[in-house]
Amino acid sequence: MTNVTRFPLLVLVGLMLGSLGLGCAERPAKVQRFGQVIGIKKENIAEYKRMHAACWPGVLKNLKDCHFRNYSTWLVEIKPDEYCLFSYYEYTGDDLDKDLAKMKADPVRQEWLKLSDPLKYKLPTAKDGEMWYKGEQVFYMP
Amino acid sequence: MTNVTRFPLLVLVGLMLGSLGLGCAERPAKVQRFGQVIGIKKENIAEYKRMHAACWPGVLKNLKDCHFRNYSTWLVEIKPDEYCLFSYYEYTGDDLDKDLAKMKADPVRQEWLKLSDPLKYKLPTAKDGEMWYKGEQVFYMP
């Protein structure tokens, strides 16, 4: 085989390897999705927005380290002057209980929650011991 | 340069190209996210779940063709016996207005909505002319 014929072959090998692996390392096949909701008083919305537009790097690092990703939070006015926050996020790890325990043990996160938890209020329908009401997934399209 | 030294170089070139492109064709860099909410009466929940557990292929195809993806819907009990549906989805196209018009014009979707729209009710806070209340994104972590 000449160098001329070998060149495209080797690039092709690399292309295949790259396609399989490196480029999509952040998109594993196994994903658990979550949707959860909590209340927020109108007077706390501005501060909640301010905090979450500049979330502490340590809080984000902790979430990433615990295999959470694609995390968004949405403000909705359910009724006039009655507001909720809805969060959607994905978990890509192998042990959710272990990662949740790791997440909660993080001192930076604990400091963050001392400031952000008082801005929200638990819905009357939320389970005992849980701040957020966990939604039930009723539809999914990839 | 000998063939021995050229081999890893060419594979590396391919790896880089593959990482950038082929493998992640389904994950474009540009994504618009949406979160929206609507009400649902308790007596309609079972039928809504049944329909959405077996959504018509034509409805899914239409959404895909219009560049929507990663679409999930969540049932939440906001207050005792008061329910909402929250949907999170991503748009990867270049022209949202055009794709929304295409989506709405689809006859299969229109048939689907004749059955599923009556199961939901518009929130009092939703905008005129819109079934769903569009949430405001207040946080995002990739």
Short mmCIF file of C-alpha atoms in Angstrom, two decimals:
data_model
loop_
_atom_site.label_atom_id
_atom_site.label_comp_id
_atom_site.label_asym_id
_atom_site.label_seq_id
_atom_site.Cartn_x
_atom_site.Cartn_y
_atom_site.Cartn_z
CA MET A 1 0.00 0.00 0.00
CA THR A 2 1.42 3.40 -0.91
CA ASN A 3 1.40 6.40 1.36
CA VAL A 4 -1.26 7.97 -0.86
CA THR A 5 -3.70 5.11 -0.33
CA ARG A 6 -2.82 4.73 3.35
CA PHE A 7 -3.57 8.36 4.24
CA PRO A 8 -7.37 8.32 3.78
CA LEU A 9 -7.58 4.86 5.39
CA LEU A 10 -5.86 6.01 8.57
CA VAL A 11 -7.91 9.19 8.75
CA LEU A 12 -11.01 7.01 8.38
CA VAL A 13 -9.92 4.83 11.29
CA GLY A 14 -9.50 7.95 13.39
CA LEU A 15 -12.87 9.31 12.28
CA MET A 16 -14.59 6.11 13.35
CA LEU A 17 -12.84 6.03 16.73
CA GLY A 18 -13.57 9.70 17.30
CA SER A 19 -17.21 9.30 16.38
CA LEU A 20 -17.65 6.38 18.74
CA GLY A 21 -15.91 7.87 21.68
CA LEU A 22 -14.30 11.18 22.39
CA GLY A 23 -16.82 13.57 20.91
CA CYS A 24 -19.82 12.21 22.77
CA ALA A 25 -18.28 11.37 26.11
CA GLU A 26 -20.71 13.85 27.68
CA ARG A 27 -23.75 12.09 26.25
CA PRO A 28 -24.02 8.60 27.77
CA ALA A 29 -26.79 6.29 26.65
CA LYS A 30 -28.28 5.89 30.11
CA VAL A 31 -30.06 8.99 31.40
CA GLN A 32 -32.58 9.40 34.20
CA ARG A 33 -34.77 12.46 33.90
CA PHE A 34 -36.38 14.44 36.70
CA GLY A 35 -38.98 17.18 36.93
CA GLN A 36 -39.73 18.86 40.25
CA VAL A 37 -41.64 21.89 41.47
CA ILE A 38 -41.63 24.26 44.43
CA GLY A 39 -43.39 27.50 45.36
CA ILE A 40 -41.87 30.99 45.40
CA LYS A 41 -43.34 34.19 46.82
CA LYS A 42 -43.49 37.12 44.42
CA GLU A 43 -41.24 39.24 46.66
CA ASN A 44 -38.45 36.63 46.45
CA ILE A 45 -38.36 36.23 42.68
CA ALA A 46 -35.86 39.01 41.97
CA GLU A 47 -33.34 37.67 44.49
CA TYR A 48 -33.80 34.09 43.26
CA LYS A 49 -33.12 35.21 39.69
CA ARG A 50 -30.09 37.24 40.76
CA MET A 51 -28.58 34.30 42.66
CA HIS A 52 -29.22 31.78 39.89
CA ALA A 53 -27.90 34.02 37.13
CA ALA A 54 -24.56 33.93 38.98
CA CYS A 55 -24.62 30.53 40.64
CA TRP A 56 -21.49 29.78 42.67
CA PRO A 57 -18.93 27.73 40.69
CA GLY A 58 -18.62 25.34 43.64
CA VAL A 59 -22.35 24.57 43.54
CA LEU A 60 -22.17 23.84 39.81
CA LYS A 61 -19.02 21.73 40.26
CA ASN A 62 -20.72 19.67 42.96
CA LEU A 63 -23.73 19.01 40.70
CA LYS A 64 -21.44 17.98 37.82
CA ASP A 65 -19.33 15.78 40.12
CA CYS A 66 -22.55 14.05 41.20
CA HIS A 67 -23.45 13.34 37.54
CA PHE A 68 -26.23 15.89 37.08
CA ARG A 69 -26.44 17.84 33.82
CA ASN A 70 -28.76 19.80 31.50
CA TYR A 71 -30.35 21.42 34.54
CA SER A 72 -32.86 24.21 33.90
CA THR A 73 -35.28 26.03 36.18
CA TRP A 74 -38.43 27.77 35.00
CA LEU A 75 -40.52 30.42 36.68
CA VAL A 76 -44.25 30.00 36.11
CA GLU A 77 -47.17 32.08 37.33
CA ILE A 78 -49.70 29.36 38.09
CA LYS A 79 -52.41 31.83 39.08
CA PRO A 80 -52.36 35.62 39.29
CA ASP A 81 -49.60 36.46 41.81
CA GLU A 82 -49.02 32.77 42.63
CA TYR A 83 -45.65 31.48 41.43
CA CYS A 84 -43.82 28.19 41.14
CA LEU A 85 -40.37 27.12 40.06
CA PHE A 86 -40.09 24.03 37.91
CA SER A 87 -36.74 22.28 37.47
CA TYR A 88 -35.83 19.74 34.81
CA TYR A 89 -32.54 17.86 35.02
CA GLU A 90 -30.79 14.70 33.94
CA TYR A 91 -28.75 12.19 35.94
CA THR A 92 -26.13 10.09 34.20
CA GLY A 93 -24.47 8.25 37.08
CA ASP A 94 -24.83 4.66 38.26
CA ASP A 95 -25.84 5.22 41.88
CA LEU A 96 -28.35 8.00 42.47
CA ASP A 97 -28.60 7.50 46.25
CA LYS A 98 -24.83 7.68 46.62
CA ASP A 99 -24.58 10.79 44.42
CA LEU A 100 -27.45 12.50 46.24
CA ALA A 101 -25.71 11.84 49.56
CA LYS A 102 -22.48 13.25 48.12
CA MET A 103 -24.34 16.29 46.80
CA LYS A 104 -26.00 17.03 50.14
CA ALA A 105 -22.75 16.60 52.10
CA ASP A 106 -20.99 19.35 50.15
CA PRO A 107 -20.29 22.35 52.43
CA VAL A 108 -20.41 24.87 49.55
CA ARG A 109 -23.87 23.62 48.58
CA GLN A 110 -24.98 23.83 52.20
CA GLU A 111 -23.91 27.50 52.35
CA TRP A 112 -25.73 28.16 49.06
CA LEU A 113 -28.94 26.59 50.36
CA LYS A 114 -28.81 28.71 53.53
CA LEU A 115 -29.33 31.67 51.20
CA SER A 116 -31.56 30.18 48.51
CA ASP A 117 -33.85 27.83 50.45
CA PRO A 118 -35.61 30.67 52.34
CA LEU A 119 -36.61 32.17 48.98
CA LYS A 120 -38.77 29.13 48.17
CA TYR A 121 -41.62 27.40 49.95
CA LYS A 122 -42.57 23.75 49.96
CA LEU A 123 -45.85 22.88 48.24
CA PRO A 124 -48.52 21.35 50.50
CA THR A 125 -48.41 18.25 48.27
CA ALA A 126 -44.64 17.68 48.64
CA LYS A 127 -43.59 14.54 50.51
CA ASP A 128 -42.43 14.70 54.12
CA GLY A 129 -38.73 15.45 54.27
CA GLU A 130 -38.52 16.74 50.69
CA MET A 131 -38.35 20.41 49.75
CA TRP A 132 -39.37 19.88 46.11
CA TYR A 133 -42.46 18.07 44.84
CA LYS A 134 -41.24 15.35 42.47
CA GLY A 135 -43.28 15.21 39.25
CA GLU A 136 -44.35 12.00 37.55
CA GLN A 137 -43.09 11.65 33.98
CA VAL A 138 -46.05 10.99 31.68
CA PHE A 139 -44.47 11.55 28.25
CA TYR A 140 -41.08 11.33 26.61
CA MET A 141 -39.80 11.82 23.08
CA PRO A 142 -36.01 11.55 22.55
CA MET B 1 8.77 11.30 8.30
CA THR B 2 8.59 7.50 8.42
CA ASN B 3 5.42 5.48 8.15
CA VAL B 4 5.78 4.59 11.84
CA THR B 5 5.67 8.22 12.93
CA ARG B 6 3.00 9.15 10.39
CA PHE B 7 0.50 6.52 11.58
CA PRO B 8 -0.38 8.02 14.99
CA LEU B 9 -0.42 11.52 13.48
CA LEU B 10 -3.01 10.58 10.86
CA VAL B 11 -5.17 8.70 13.34
CA LEU B 12 -5.01 11.79 15.56
CA VAL B 13 -6.20 14.00 12.69
CA GLY B 14 -9.12 11.64 12.18
CA LEU B 15 -9.90 11.53 15.90
CA MET B 16 -10.06 15.32 16.01
CA LEU B 17 -12.32 15.52 12.96
CA GLY B 18 -14.55 12.75 14.27
CA SER B 19 -14.83 14.36 17.68
CA LEU B 20 -15.83 17.67 16.15
CA GLY B 21 -18.34 16.37 13.71
CA LEU B 22 -19.72 12.98 12.84
CA GLY B 23 -20.34 11.50 16.26
CA CYS B 24 -22.39 14.36 17.57
CA ALA B 25 -24.49 15.19 14.56
CA GLU B 26 -27.56 14.73 16.80
CA ARG B 27 -26.27 17.23 19.35
CA PRO B 28 -25.93 20.61 17.68
CA ALA B 29 -24.29 23.41 19.64
CA LYS B 30 -27.29 25.70 19.28
CA VAL B 31 -30.26 24.64 21.40
CA GLN B 32 -33.25 26.67 22.57
CA ARG B 33 -34.94 25.33 25.68
CA PHE B 34 -38.57 25.69 26.65
CA GLY B 35 -40.63 25.03 29.77
CA GLN B 36 -44.39 25.38 29.71
CA VAL B 37 -47.30 24.52 31.97
CA ILE B 38 -51.03 23.81 31.68
CA GLY B 39 -53.78 22.58 34.00
CA ILE B 40 -55.40 19.14 34.02
CA LYS B 41 -58.48 17.97 35.89
CA LYS B 42 -58.05 14.92 38.07
CA GLU B 43 -60.66 12.97 36.09
CA ASN B 44 -58.66 13.42 32.85
CA ILE B 45 -55.27 12.28 34.13
CA ALA B 46 -55.73 8.57 33.37
CA GLU B 47 -56.72 9.24 29.74
CA TYR B 48 -53.90 11.76 29.27
CA LYS B 49 -51.38 9.21 30.54
CA ARG B 50 -52.85 6.48 28.34
CA MET B 51 -52.67 8.65 25.22
CA HIS B 52 -49.13 9.86 25.91
CA ALA B 53 -47.76 6.43 26.75
CA ALA B 54 -48.71 5.45 23.18
CA CYS B 55 -48.36 8.72 21.30
CA TRP B 56 -49.15 8.42 17.57
CA PRO B 57 -46.00 7.92 15.44
CA GLY B 58 -47.17 10.72 13.12
CA VAL B 59 -47.29 13.19 16.00
CA LEU B 60 -43.75 12.26 17.05
CA LYS B 61 -42.52 12.40 13.45
CA ASN B 62 -43.99 15.87 13.02
CA LEU B 63 -42.23 17.11 16.19
CA LYS B 64 -38.93 15.62 15.03
CA ASP B 65 -39.34 17.07 11.53
CA CYS B 66 -39.87 20.48 13.15
CA HIS B 67 -36.57 20.11 15.09
CA PHE B 68 -37.98 19.44 18.54
CA ARG B 69 -36.29 16.85 20.75
CA ASN B 70 -35.76 15.67 24.35
CA TYR B 71 -39.42 16.39 25.11
CA SER B 72 -40.75 15.31 28.48
CA THR B 73 -44.01 16.04 30.29
CA TRP B 74 -44.43 15.92 34.06
CA LEU B 75 -47.57 15.60 36.15
CA VAL B 76 -47.47 17.66 39.34
CA GLU B 77 -50.06 18.04 42.09
CA ILE B 78 -49.68 21.73 42.88
CA LYS B 79 -52.25 21.62 45.68
CA PRO B 80 -54.40 18.77 46.98
CA ASP B 81 -56.49 17.64 43.98
CA GLU B 82 -55.16 20.47 41.79
CA TYR B 83 -52.94 19.25 38.96
CA CYS B 84 -50.67 20.71 36.30
CA LEU B 85 -48.66 19.31 33.43
CA PHE B 86 -45.19 20.73 32.90
CA SER B 87 -43.37 20.15 29.61
CA TYR B 88 -39.67 20.63 28.94
CA TYR B 89 -38.34 20.43 25.39
CA GLU B 90 -35.48 21.55 23.17
CA TYR B 91 -35.51 23.16 19.73
CA THR B 92 -32.51 22.75 17.44
CA GLY B 93 -33.70 24.38 14.21
CA ASP B 94 -32.87 27.75 12.68
CA ASP B 95 -36.36 29.21 12.30
CA LEU B 96 -38.72 28.62 15.22
CA ASP B 97 -41.65 30.54 13.74
CA LYS B 98 -41.45 28.57 10.51
CA ASP B 99 -41.19 25.24 12.34
CA LEU B 100 -44.08 26.11 14.67
CA ALA B 101 -46.24 26.95 11.64
CA LYS B 102 -45.25 23.65 10.03
CA MET B 103 -46.02 21.80 13.26
CA LYS B 104 -49.47 23.36 13.60
CA ALA B 105 -50.37 22.74 9.95
CA ASP B 106 -49.89 18.97 10.28
CA PRO B 107 -53.25 17.17 9.92
CA VAL B 108 -52.17 14.23 12.11
CA ARG B 109 -51.25 16.62 14.91
CA GLN B 110 -54.58 18.38 14.49
CA GLU B 111 -56.44 15.09 14.92
CA TRP B 112 -54.34 14.28 17.98
CA LEU B 113 -55.14 17.65 19.57
CA LYS B 114 -58.87 17.15 19.00
CA LEU B 115 -58.55 14.27 21.47
CA SER B 116 -55.89 15.56 23.84
CA ASP B 117 -56.65 19.29 24.12
CA PRO B 118 -60.01 18.74 25.90
CA LEU B 119 -58.14 16.84 28.63
CA LYS B 120 -56.23 20.00 29.61
CA TYR B 121 -57.28 23.47 30.64
CA LYS B 122 -55.53 26.77 30.07
CA LEU B 123 -54.18 28.49 33.18
CA PRO B 124 -55.69 31.92 33.94
CA THR B 125 -52.20 33.39 33.56
CA ALA B 126 -51.59 32.00 30.04
CA LYS B 127 -51.34 34.56 27.24
CA ASP B 128 -54.26 35.19 24.90
CA GLY B 129 -54.18 32.74 22.01
CA GLU B 130 -51.82 30.30 23.76
CA MET B 131 -52.91 27.04 25.36
CA TRP B 132 -49.78 26.62 27.48
CA TYR B 133 -48.27 29.13 29.89
CA LYS B 134 -44.67 29.69 28.78
CA GLY B 135 -42.25 29.66 31.71
CA GLU B 136 -39.31 32.01 32.07
CA GLN B 137 -35.93 30.30 32.31
CA VAL B 138 -34.13 31.48 35.46
CA PHE B 139 -31.30 28.94 35.68
CA TYR B 140 -29.26 26.74 33.42
CA MET B 141 -26.35 24.36 33.94
CA PRO B 142 -25.16 22.40 30.86
#
